[in-house]
Amino acid sequence: MLGGGLVRGSLVLLGGEPGIGKSTLLLQVAMSVAARGGGVVYATGEESPVQVRMRAERLGEIAEGLVLFPETDVTAVEALAESERPALLVVDSIQTAVDPDASGGAGSVVQVRAATTRLMRVAKDLGVTTVVVGHVTKEGAIAGPRVLEHMVDAVLYFEGERDHVLRVVRAVKNRFGPVSGIGMFEMDEGGLRGVEHPSSALLKDRPAAVPGSAVFPLVEGPRALLVEVQALASQTCAAQPRRLATGLDLGRVLQLLAVLDRRVGSALGSHDVYATVAGGIRAVEPACDLPLALAVASSLRDRPLPPDLAAFGEIGLAGELRPVPRTSLRVDEASRLGFARIMCPAPGASGSSGGADVIPVTTLEEALRVLD
Ligand code: TYD
Ligand code: MG
């Protein structure tokens, strides 16, 4: 996610909703660094050291290089970092950190900024690699990590829902390297584990032969990832039908529904439409238009798409299919996972790839014939 690891002396922000797994991930990282002989200071203002220790014990063996420090005052954290010179300093969380020289209560914008500035100095002056935790609420907390994004060297965010087994961490900023996509983790009793085959993990629970489900090869940084796009069109008498999108750009969904309505005569005005990406993944690429349109049409006609079909492509207002970047990467990932038919905008890759047939389409209308 960081394009090659933590850079010495850098300040990294790990953001995410409460309960998503920030402390768990950092504790695991801290334990792993300590197990290799590096010193780690884990400053915790959120939980007591007893709680953190109990959690750490469940996660594995605690090496002696790991110091759990129950402290919210950044001056004390600074002093300990200065004397210990750890390989890694974790501050969990920035909302509980307090700079006694600044005004305002813990968690206020002033405090969060001041504490981060002090920690930045610890990272730069002492060369201590520092990771701070920041809670983000659904509404985007005012004094949350967003105000810190420009101050730190790298920003990682946990995405998705805390009720999901799969958790995604995305790098949204990295001063030292490329913002190289996402890391996918699974949460179980042993903490977070890296998912080796994200596409298989995401498609594992896909229902067989159900209307409204389409497979989309999404591109995340350097790789493609197969995700399931779901739509449910449900008849309504309401004057204003509902449109709900999860993990998708609602504006884009609305535009696509209008195109379906006008270009292929789908009777969407009398239907509520719910659209989502399974597994808590976000798919906001224009390339998601085609699988979404197929999913909506499939639900509307109550007819499943062929189970071996994957699709991608942008759809214009005239109902035309537009090429998208990274065609061969998408085709390869879909065929690697056994999808025998891959529908995409023409011209693009055509013919076959790795045993899969590539179906080039030029219009939405042509694409929807796959449902006939
Ligand atoms: P946590 O790391 O405390 O979240 P954050 O610091 O972002 O608020 O994650 C807490 C959740 O993770 C909690 O719901 C319990 C769950 N969890 C597990 O499922 N397995 C584990 O091994 C651990 C440590 C936590
Ligand atoms: Mg926490």
GROMACS .gro file of C-alpha atoms and ligand atoms in nm:
model
  398
    1MET     CA    1   0.000   0.000   0.000
    2LEU     CA    2   0.289   0.231   0.073
    3GLY     CA    3   0.470   0.135  -0.243
    4GLY     CA    4   0.763  -0.029  -0.066
    5GLY     CA    5   0.717   0.014   0.307
    6LEU     CA    6   0.746   0.276   0.575
    7VAL     CA    7   1.007   0.540   0.503
    8ARG     CA    8   1.230   0.619   0.800
    9GLY     CA    9   1.137   0.947   0.960
   10SER     CA   10   0.805   0.973   0.783
   11LEU     CA   11   0.473   1.060   0.941
   12VAL     CA   12   0.185   0.842   0.829
   13LEU     CA   13  -0.184   0.882   0.904
   14LEU     CA   14  -0.408   0.577   0.927
   15GLY     CA   15  -0.771   0.683   0.918
   16GLY     CA   16  -1.099   0.499   0.935
   17GLU     CA   17  -1.425   0.461   1.122
   18PRO     CA   18  -1.420   0.351   1.485
   19GLY     CA   19  -1.409  -0.027   1.511
   20ILE     CA   20  -1.283  -0.087   1.159
   21GLY     CA   21  -0.947  -0.228   1.270
   22LYS     CA   22  -0.693   0.055   1.291
   23SER     CA   23  -0.560  -0.038   1.635
   24THR     CA   24  -0.555  -0.406   1.544
   25LEU     CA   25  -0.354  -0.347   1.227
   26LEU     CA   26  -0.104  -0.116   1.395
   27LEU     CA   27  -0.064  -0.345   1.691
   28GLN     CA   28   0.014  -0.628   1.452
   29VAL     CA   29   0.263  -0.409   1.266
   30ALA     CA   30   0.417  -0.301   1.599
   31MET     CA   31   0.447  -0.662   1.713
   32SER     CA   32   0.603  -0.764   1.386
   33VAL     CA   33   0.859  -0.483   1.401
   34ALA     CA   34   0.939  -0.568   1.765
   35ALA     CA   35   0.970  -0.940   1.681
   36ARG     CA   36   1.244  -0.849   1.434
   37GLY     CA   37   1.434  -0.665   1.701
   38GLY     CA   38   1.313  -0.311   1.636
   39GLY     CA   39   1.203  -0.095   1.924
   40VAL     CA   40   0.843   0.021   1.917
   41VAL     CA   41   0.659   0.274   2.129
   42TYR     CA   42   0.282   0.234   2.113
   43ALA     CA   43   0.128   0.537   2.278
   44THR     CA   44  -0.234   0.470   2.357
   45GLY     CA   45  -0.484   0.725   2.473
   46GLU     CA   46  -0.782   0.517   2.371
   47GLU     CA   47  -0.738   0.197   2.564
   48SER     CA   48  -0.556   0.104   2.882
   49PRO     CA   49  -0.225  -0.081   2.847
   50VAL     CA   50  -0.392  -0.382   3.008
   51GLN     CA   51  -0.652  -0.386   2.732
   52VAL     CA   52  -0.390  -0.340   2.463
   53ARG     CA   53  -0.171  -0.608   2.616
   54MET     CA   54  -0.461  -0.850   2.632
   55ARG     CA   55  -0.535  -0.789   2.269
   56ALA     CA   56  -0.170  -0.824   2.177
   57GLU     CA   57  -0.150  -1.154   2.361
   58ARG     CA   58  -0.435  -1.286   2.153
   59LEU     CA   59  -0.259  -1.173   1.838
   60GLY     CA   60   0.070  -1.344   1.911
   61GLU     CA   61   0.383  -1.327   2.116
   62ILE     CA   62   0.484  -0.989   2.255
   63ALA     CA   63   0.850  -0.917   2.199
   64GLU     CA   64   1.022  -0.714   2.467
   65GLY     CA   65   1.101  -0.431   2.229
   66LEU     CA   66   0.734  -0.329   2.233
   67VAL     CA   67   0.661  -0.056   2.486
   68LEU     CA   68   0.295   0.016   2.557
   69PHE     CA   69   0.272   0.374   2.673
   70PRO     CA   70  -0.056   0.497   2.824
   71GLU     CA   71  -0.015   0.866   2.748
   72THR     CA   72  -0.209   1.140   2.578
   73ASP     CA   73   0.032   1.429   2.640
   74VAL     CA   74   0.252   1.467   2.331
   75THR     CA   75   0.531   1.620   2.541
   76ALA     CA   76   0.569   1.290   2.726
   77VAL     CA   77   0.548   1.094   2.400
   78GLU     CA   78   0.815   1.321   2.254
   79ALA     CA   79   1.041   1.265   2.555
   80LEU     CA   80   1.003   0.888   2.539
   81ALA     CA   81   1.071   0.887   2.165
   82GLU     CA   82   1.381   1.092   2.230
   83SER     CA   83   1.518   0.854   2.492
   84GLU     CA   84   1.408   0.527   2.329
   85ARG     CA   85   1.470   0.621   1.965
   86PRO     CA   86   1.229   0.349   1.853
   87ALA     CA   87   1.214   0.218   1.499
   88LEU     CA   88   0.843   0.286   1.508
   89LEU     CA   89   0.619   0.517   1.707
   90VAL     CA   90   0.244   0.466   1.702
   91VAL     CA   91   0.007   0.729   1.839
   92ASP     CA   92  -0.342   0.589   1.890
   93SER     CA   93  -0.524   0.817   1.840
   94ILE     CA   94  -0.461   1.174   1.731
   95GLN     CA   95  -0.805   1.269   1.867
   96THR     CA   96  -0.694   1.180   2.220
   97ALA     CA   97  -0.348   1.340   2.188
   98VAL     CA   98  -0.303   1.668   2.372
   99ASP     CA   99  -0.047   1.942   2.324
  100PRO     CA  100  -0.044   2.125   2.661
  101ASP     CA  101   0.079   2.444   2.491
  102ALA     CA  102  -0.223   2.462   2.262
  103SER     CA  103  -0.572   2.573   2.352
  104GLY     CA  104  -0.890   2.376   2.315
  105GLY     CA  105  -0.992   2.030   2.425
  106ALA     CA  106  -0.862   1.698   2.298
  107GLY     CA  107  -1.002   1.623   1.955
  108SER     CA  108  -1.059   1.988   1.859
  109VAL     CA  109  -0.911   2.110   1.532
  110VAL     CA  110  -0.657   2.326   1.716
  111GLN     CA  111  -0.540   2.038   1.934
  112VAL     CA  112  -0.529   1.783   1.654
  113ARG     CA  113  -0.323   2.021   1.441
  114ALA     CA  114  -0.087   2.117   1.722
  115ALA     CA  115  -0.028   1.756   1.827
  116THR     CA  116   0.038   1.653   1.468
  117THR     CA  117   0.287   1.936   1.422
  118ARG     CA  118   0.477   1.819   1.730
  119LEU     CA  119   0.476   1.459   1.609
  120MET     CA  120   0.597   1.574   1.269
  121ARG     CA  121   0.898   1.723   1.447
  122VAL     CA  122   0.959   1.395   1.629
  123ALA     CA  123   0.954   1.213   1.295
  124LYS     CA  124   1.178   1.459   1.113
  125ASP     CA  125   1.422   1.567   1.384
  126LEU     CA  126   1.469   1.228   1.548
  127GLY     CA  127   1.416   1.020   1.237
  128VAL     CA  128   1.149   0.819   1.418
  129THR     CA  129   0.897   0.666   1.180
  130THR     CA  130   0.559   0.763   1.319
  131VAL     CA  131   0.208   0.641   1.248
  132VAL     CA  132  -0.091   0.826   1.389
  133VAL     CA  133  -0.443   0.689   1.406
  134GLY     CA  134  -0.732   0.917   1.316
  135HIS     CA  135  -1.099   0.837   1.352
  136VAL     CA  136  -1.326   0.935   1.069
  137THR     CA  137  -1.700   0.932   1.113
  138LYS     CA  138  -1.943   0.865   0.831
  139GLU     CA  139  -2.021   1.235   0.816
  140GLY     CA  140  -1.648   1.313   0.793
  141ALA     CA  141  -1.551   1.444   1.134
  142ILE     CA  142  -1.459   1.812   1.146
  143ALA     CA  143  -1.160   1.767   1.373
  144GLY     CA  144  -1.078   1.438   1.208
  145PRO     CA  145  -0.800   1.318   0.983
  146ARG     CA  146  -0.916   1.526   0.687
  147VAL     CA  147  -0.760   1.839   0.833
  148LEU     CA  148  -0.432   1.648   0.868
  149GLU     CA  149  -0.405   1.505   0.520
  150HIS     CA  150  -0.185   1.785   0.388
  151MET     CA  151   0.040   1.784   0.696
  152VAL     CA  152   0.152   1.423   0.688
  153ASP     CA  153   0.370   1.233   0.439
  154ALA     CA  154   0.134   0.949   0.367
  155VAL     CA  155  -0.234   0.882   0.425
  156LEU     CA  156  -0.397   0.542   0.448
  157TYR     CA  157  -0.769   0.491   0.493
  158PHE     CA  158  -0.964   0.189   0.599
  159GLU     CA  159  -1.265   0.153   0.376
  160GLY     CA  160  -1.581  -0.046   0.395
  161GLU     CA  161  -1.802  -0.151   0.679
  162ARG     CA  162  -1.690  -0.286   1.010
  163ASP     CA  163  -1.947  -0.564   0.983
  164HIS     CA  164  -1.775  -0.705   0.678
  165VAL     CA  165  -1.513  -0.973   0.711
  166LEU     CA  166  -1.314  -0.812   0.430
  167ARG     CA  167  -1.142  -0.483   0.505
  168VAL     CA  168  -0.971  -0.264   0.251
  169VAL     CA  169  -0.694  -0.014   0.322
  170ARG     CA  170  -0.627   0.243   0.055
  171ALA     CA  171  -0.330   0.475   0.018
  172VAL     CA  172  -0.466   0.815  -0.085
  173LYS     CA  173  -0.144   1.007  -0.051
  174ASN     CA  174   0.222   0.911  -0.048
  175ARG     CA  175   0.502   1.163  -0.063
  176PHE     CA  176   0.764   0.895  -0.116
  177GLY     CA  177   0.623   0.672  -0.380
  178PRO     CA  178   0.330   0.585  -0.599
  179VAL     CA  179  -0.014   0.562  -0.449
  180SER     CA  180  -0.027   0.199  -0.531
  181GLY     CA  181  -0.372   0.073  -0.480
  182ILE     CA  182  -0.520  -0.115  -0.195
  183GLY     CA  183  -0.445  -0.378   0.060
  184MET     CA  184  -0.716  -0.628   0.141
  185PHE     CA  185  -0.749  -0.793   0.479
  186GLU     CA  186  -0.970  -1.043   0.648
  187MET     CA  187  -1.060  -0.993   1.016
  188ASP     CA  188  -1.088  -1.299   1.237
  189GLU     CA  189  -1.003  -1.401   1.596
  190GLY     CA  190  -0.634  -1.377   1.510
  191GLY     CA  191  -0.661  -1.018   1.393
  192LEU     CA  192  -0.619  -0.898   1.036
  193ARG     CA  193  -0.472  -1.123   0.772
  194GLY     CA  194  -0.368  -1.013   0.426
  195VAL     CA  195  -0.592  -1.162   0.157
  196GLU     CA  196  -0.375  -1.323  -0.106
  197HIS     CA  197  -0.633  -1.358  -0.377
  198PRO     CA  198  -0.868  -1.059  -0.349
  199SER     CA  199  -1.072  -1.142  -0.659
  200SER     CA  200  -1.154  -1.492  -0.538
  201ALA     CA  201  -1.233  -1.362  -0.191
  202LEU     CA  202  -1.470  -1.100  -0.332
  203LEU     CA  203  -1.655  -1.340  -0.556
  204LYS     CA  204  -1.671  -1.621  -0.303
  205ASP     CA  205  -2.020  -1.535  -0.179
  206ARG     CA  206  -2.163  -1.441  -0.514
  207PRO     CA  207  -2.508  -1.596  -0.556
  208ALA     CA  208  -2.542  -1.828  -0.853
  209ALA     CA  209  -2.785  -1.739  -1.131
  210VAL     CA  210  -2.955  -1.449  -0.955
  211PRO     CA  211  -3.086  -1.153  -1.154
  212GLY     CA  212  -2.916  -0.822  -1.091
  213SER     CA  213  -2.560  -0.946  -1.041
  214ALA     CA  214  -2.271  -0.861  -1.274
  215VAL     CA  215  -1.897  -0.913  -1.248
  216PHE     CA  216  -1.667  -0.616  -1.304
  217PRO     CA  217  -1.287  -0.616  -1.334
  218LEU     CA  218  -1.202  -0.301  -1.142
  219VAL     CA  219  -0.857  -0.146  -1.169
  220GLU     CA  220  -0.692  -0.043  -0.843
  221GLY     CA  221  -0.343   0.097  -0.884
  222PRO     CA  222  -0.128  -0.161  -1.057
  223ARG     CA  223  -0.376  -0.445  -1.049
  224ALA     CA  224  -0.722  -0.554  -1.147
  225LEU     CA  225  -0.972  -0.687  -0.898
  226LEU     CA  226  -1.296  -0.867  -0.978
  227VAL     CA  227  -1.594  -0.727  -0.792
  228GLU     CA  228  -1.963  -0.806  -0.797
  229VAL     CA  229  -2.195  -0.520  -0.889
  230GLN     CA  230  -2.551  -0.573  -0.773
  231ALA     CA  231  -2.870  -0.394  -0.865
  232LEU     CA  232  -3.226  -0.439  -0.751
  233ALA     CA  233  -3.508  -0.275  -0.943
  234SER     CA  234  -3.825  -0.297  -0.743
  235GLN     CA  235  -4.165  -0.178  -0.860
  236THR     CA  236  -4.307   0.120  -0.674
  237CYS     CA  237  -4.615   0.339  -0.681
  238ALA     CA  238  -4.427   0.632  -0.530
  239ALA     CA  239  -4.427   0.947  -0.740
  240GLN     CA  240  -4.058   0.981  -0.674
  241PRO     CA  241  -3.885   0.641  -0.699
  242ARG     CA  242  -3.593   0.580  -0.467
  243ARG     CA  243  -3.236   0.553  -0.589
  244LEU     CA  244  -2.971   0.426  -0.351
  245ALA     CA  245  -2.606   0.359  -0.425
  246THR     CA  246  -2.348   0.195  -0.199
  247GLY     CA  247  -1.984   0.189  -0.305
  248LEU     CA  248  -2.081   0.365  -0.628
  249ASP     CA  249  -2.103   0.727  -0.735
  250LEU     CA  250  -2.473   0.815  -0.702
  251GLY     CA  251  -2.451   1.085  -0.971
  252ARG     CA  252  -2.314   0.830  -1.214
  253VAL     CA  253  -2.583   0.579  -1.122
  254LEU     CA  254  -2.855   0.840  -1.186
  255GLN     CA  255  -2.704   0.929  -1.522
  256LEU     CA  256  -2.687   0.566  -1.620
  257LEU     CA  257  -3.050   0.510  -1.521
  258ALA     CA  258  -3.148   0.804  -1.741
  259VAL     CA  259  -2.953   0.656  -2.032
  260LEU     CA  260  -3.120   0.317  -1.979
  261ASP     CA  261  -3.456   0.492  -1.972
  262ARG     CA  262  -3.407   0.701  -2.284
  263ARG     CA  263  -3.187   0.485  -2.502
  264VAL     CA  264  -3.327   0.141  -2.446
  265GLY     CA  265  -3.668   0.222  -2.301
  266SER     CA  266  -3.624   0.060  -1.962
  267ALA     CA  267  -3.929   0.144  -1.749
  268LEU     CA  268  -3.728   0.276  -1.457
  269GLY     CA  269  -3.966   0.557  -1.363
  270SER     CA  270  -4.188   0.306  -1.185
  271HIS     CA  271  -3.904   0.129  -1.004
  272ASP     CA  272  -3.694   0.195  -0.700
  273VAL     CA  273  -3.334   0.112  -0.781
  274TYR     CA  274  -3.073  -0.003  -0.531
  275ALA     CA  275  -2.719  -0.048  -0.654
  276THR     CA  276  -2.422  -0.175  -0.461
  277VAL     CA  277  -2.079  -0.326  -0.484
  278ALA     CA  278  -2.046  -0.642  -0.276
  279GLY     CA  279  -1.779  -0.673  -0.010
  280GLY     CA  280  -1.766  -0.308   0.090
  281ILE     CA  281  -1.552  -0.214  -0.210
  282ARG     CA  282  -1.581   0.122  -0.382
  283ALA     CA  283  -1.609   0.118  -0.760
  284VAL     CA  284  -1.623   0.473  -0.888
  285GLU     CA  285  -1.449   0.421  -1.221
  286PRO     CA  286  -1.650   0.507  -1.534
  287ALA     CA  287  -1.561   0.154  -1.646
  288CYS     CA  288  -1.821   0.035  -1.398
  289ASP     CA  289  -2.104   0.174  -1.617
  290LEU     CA  290  -2.148  -0.136  -1.830
  291PRO     CA  291  -2.164  -0.395  -1.550
  292LEU     CA  292  -2.399  -0.166  -1.360
  293ALA     CA  293  -2.627  -0.122  -1.662
  294LEU     CA  294  -2.627  -0.497  -1.716
  295ALA     CA  295  -2.710  -0.557  -1.349
  296VAL     CA  296  -2.999  -0.308  -1.356
  297ALA     CA  297  -3.139  -0.449  -1.682
  298SER     CA  298  -3.099  -0.802  -1.550
  299SER     CA  299  -3.293  -0.719  -1.234
  300LEU     CA  300  -3.560  -0.533  -1.429
  301ARG     CA  301  -3.615  -0.828  -1.660
  302ASP     CA  302  -3.574  -1.073  -1.375
  303ARG     CA  303  -3.328  -1.271  -1.580
  304PRO     CA  304  -2.976  -1.357  -1.462
  305LEU     CA  305  -2.672  -1.271  -1.667
  306PRO     CA  306  -2.464  -1.559  -1.801
  307PRO     CA  307  -2.258  -1.687  -1.504
  308ASP     CA  308  -1.936  -1.684  -1.706
  309LEU     CA  309  -1.970  -1.319  -1.812
  310ALA     CA  310  -1.757  -1.027  -1.689
  311ALA     CA  311  -1.801  -0.675  -1.826
  312PHE     CA  312  -1.649  -0.329  -1.820
  313GLY     CA  313  -1.684  -0.005  -2.016
  314GLU     CA  314  -1.794   0.354  -1.989
  315ILE     CA  315  -2.137   0.445  -2.126
  316GLY     CA  316  -2.193   0.786  -2.283
  317LEU     CA  317  -2.517   0.984  -2.282
  318ALA     CA  318  -2.605   0.858  -2.629
  319GLY     CA  319  -2.583   0.502  -2.504
  320GLU     CA  320  -2.250   0.451  -2.676
  321LEU     CA  321  -1.976   0.239  -2.522
  322ARG     CA  322  -1.650   0.420  -2.464
  323PRO     CA  323  -1.309   0.261  -2.419
  324VAL     CA  324  -1.150   0.269  -2.075
  325PRO     CA  325  -0.788   0.235  -1.965
  326ARG     CA  326  -0.616  -0.093  -1.881
  327THR     CA  327  -0.823  -0.319  -2.104
  328SER     CA  328  -0.579  -0.608  -2.115
  329LEU     CA  329  -0.520  -0.601  -1.740
  330ARG     CA  330  -0.895  -0.638  -1.685
  331VAL     CA  331  -0.937  -0.907  -1.947
  332ASP     CA  332  -0.647  -1.107  -1.805
  333GLU     CA  333  -0.777  -1.098  -1.449
  334ALA     CA  334  -1.128  -1.199  -1.557
  335SER     CA  335  -1.004  -1.486  -1.769
  336ARG     CA  336  -0.762  -1.594  -1.497
  337LEU     CA  337  -1.061  -1.638  -1.268
  338GLY     CA  338  -1.242  -1.848  -1.522
  339PHE     CA  339  -1.474  -1.599  -1.687
  340ALA     CA  340  -1.519  -1.729  -2.041
  341ARG     CA  341  -1.690  -1.421  -2.183
  342ILE     CA  342  -1.567  -1.070  -2.132
  343MET     CA  343  -1.778  -0.788  -2.267
  344CYS     CA  344  -1.604  -0.457  -2.328
  345PRO     CA  345  -1.613  -0.152  -2.555
  346ALA     CA  346  -1.503  -0.192  -2.913
  347PRO     CA  347  -1.244  -0.134  -3.034
  348GLY     CA  348  -1.043  -0.282  -2.754
  349ALA     CA  349  -0.899  -0.621  -2.713
  350SER     CA  350  -1.086  -0.859  -2.938
  351GLY     CA  351  -1.062  -1.226  -3.011
  352SER     CA  352  -0.970  -1.443  -2.718
  353SER     CA  353  -0.739  -1.412  -2.425
  354GLY     CA  354  -0.630  -1.697  -2.201
  355GLY     CA  355  -0.925  -1.908  -2.313
  356ALA     CA  356  -1.181  -1.630  -2.271
  357ASP     CA  357  -1.386  -1.482  -2.553
  358VAL     CA  358  -1.374  -1.106  -2.568
  359ILE     CA  359  -1.707  -0.963  -2.683
  360PRO     CA  360  -1.664  -0.610  -2.820
  361VAL     CA  361  -1.978  -0.397  -2.808
  362THR     CA  362  -2.043  -0.048  -2.940
  363THR     CA  363  -2.377   0.043  -2.782
  364LEU     CA  364  -2.572  -0.028  -2.466
  365GLU     CA  365  -2.851  -0.175  -2.676
  366GLU     CA  366  -2.611  -0.422  -2.832
  367ALA     CA  367  -2.472  -0.511  -2.490
  368LEU     CA  368  -2.819  -0.584  -2.350
  369ARG     CA  369  -2.882  -0.850  -2.615
  370VAL     CA  370  -2.678  -1.080  -2.395
  371LEU     CA  371  -2.997  -1.097  -2.181
  372ASP     CA  372  -3.223  -1.206  -2.468
  373TYD     P1  373  -1.008  -0.200   1.633
  373TYD     O1  374  -0.873  -0.232   1.580
  373TYD     O2  375  -1.020  -0.180   1.779
  373TYD     O3  376  -1.073  -0.078   1.559
  373TYD     P2  377  -1.034   0.077   1.561
  373TYD     O4  378  -0.904   0.091   1.631
  373TYD     O5  379  -1.031   0.115   1.416
  373TYD     O6  380  -1.145   0.146   1.631
  373TYD     O7  381  -1.102  -0.317   1.584
  373TYD     C1  382  -1.197  -0.361   1.667
  373TYD     C2  383  -1.284  -0.463   1.600
  373TYD     O8  384  -1.212  -0.572   1.547
  373TYD     C3  385  -1.374  -0.518   1.704
  373TYD     O9  386  -1.505  -0.511   1.652
  373TYD     C4  387  -1.329  -0.657   1.727
  373TYD     C5  388  -1.257  -0.693   1.601
  373TYD     N1  389  -1.145  -0.784   1.622
  373TYD     C6  390  -1.151  -0.912   1.572
  373TYD    O10  391  -1.248  -0.952   1.510
  373TYD     N2  392  -1.042  -0.996   1.589
  373TYD     C7  393  -0.931  -0.958   1.656
  373TYD    O11  394  -0.836  -1.037   1.668
  373TYD     C8  395  -0.927  -0.824   1.708
  373TYD     C9  396  -0.808  -0.777   1.783
  373TYD    C10  397  -1.034  -0.741   1.688
  374MG      MG  398  -0.864   0.184   1.811
   0.00000   0.00000   0.00000
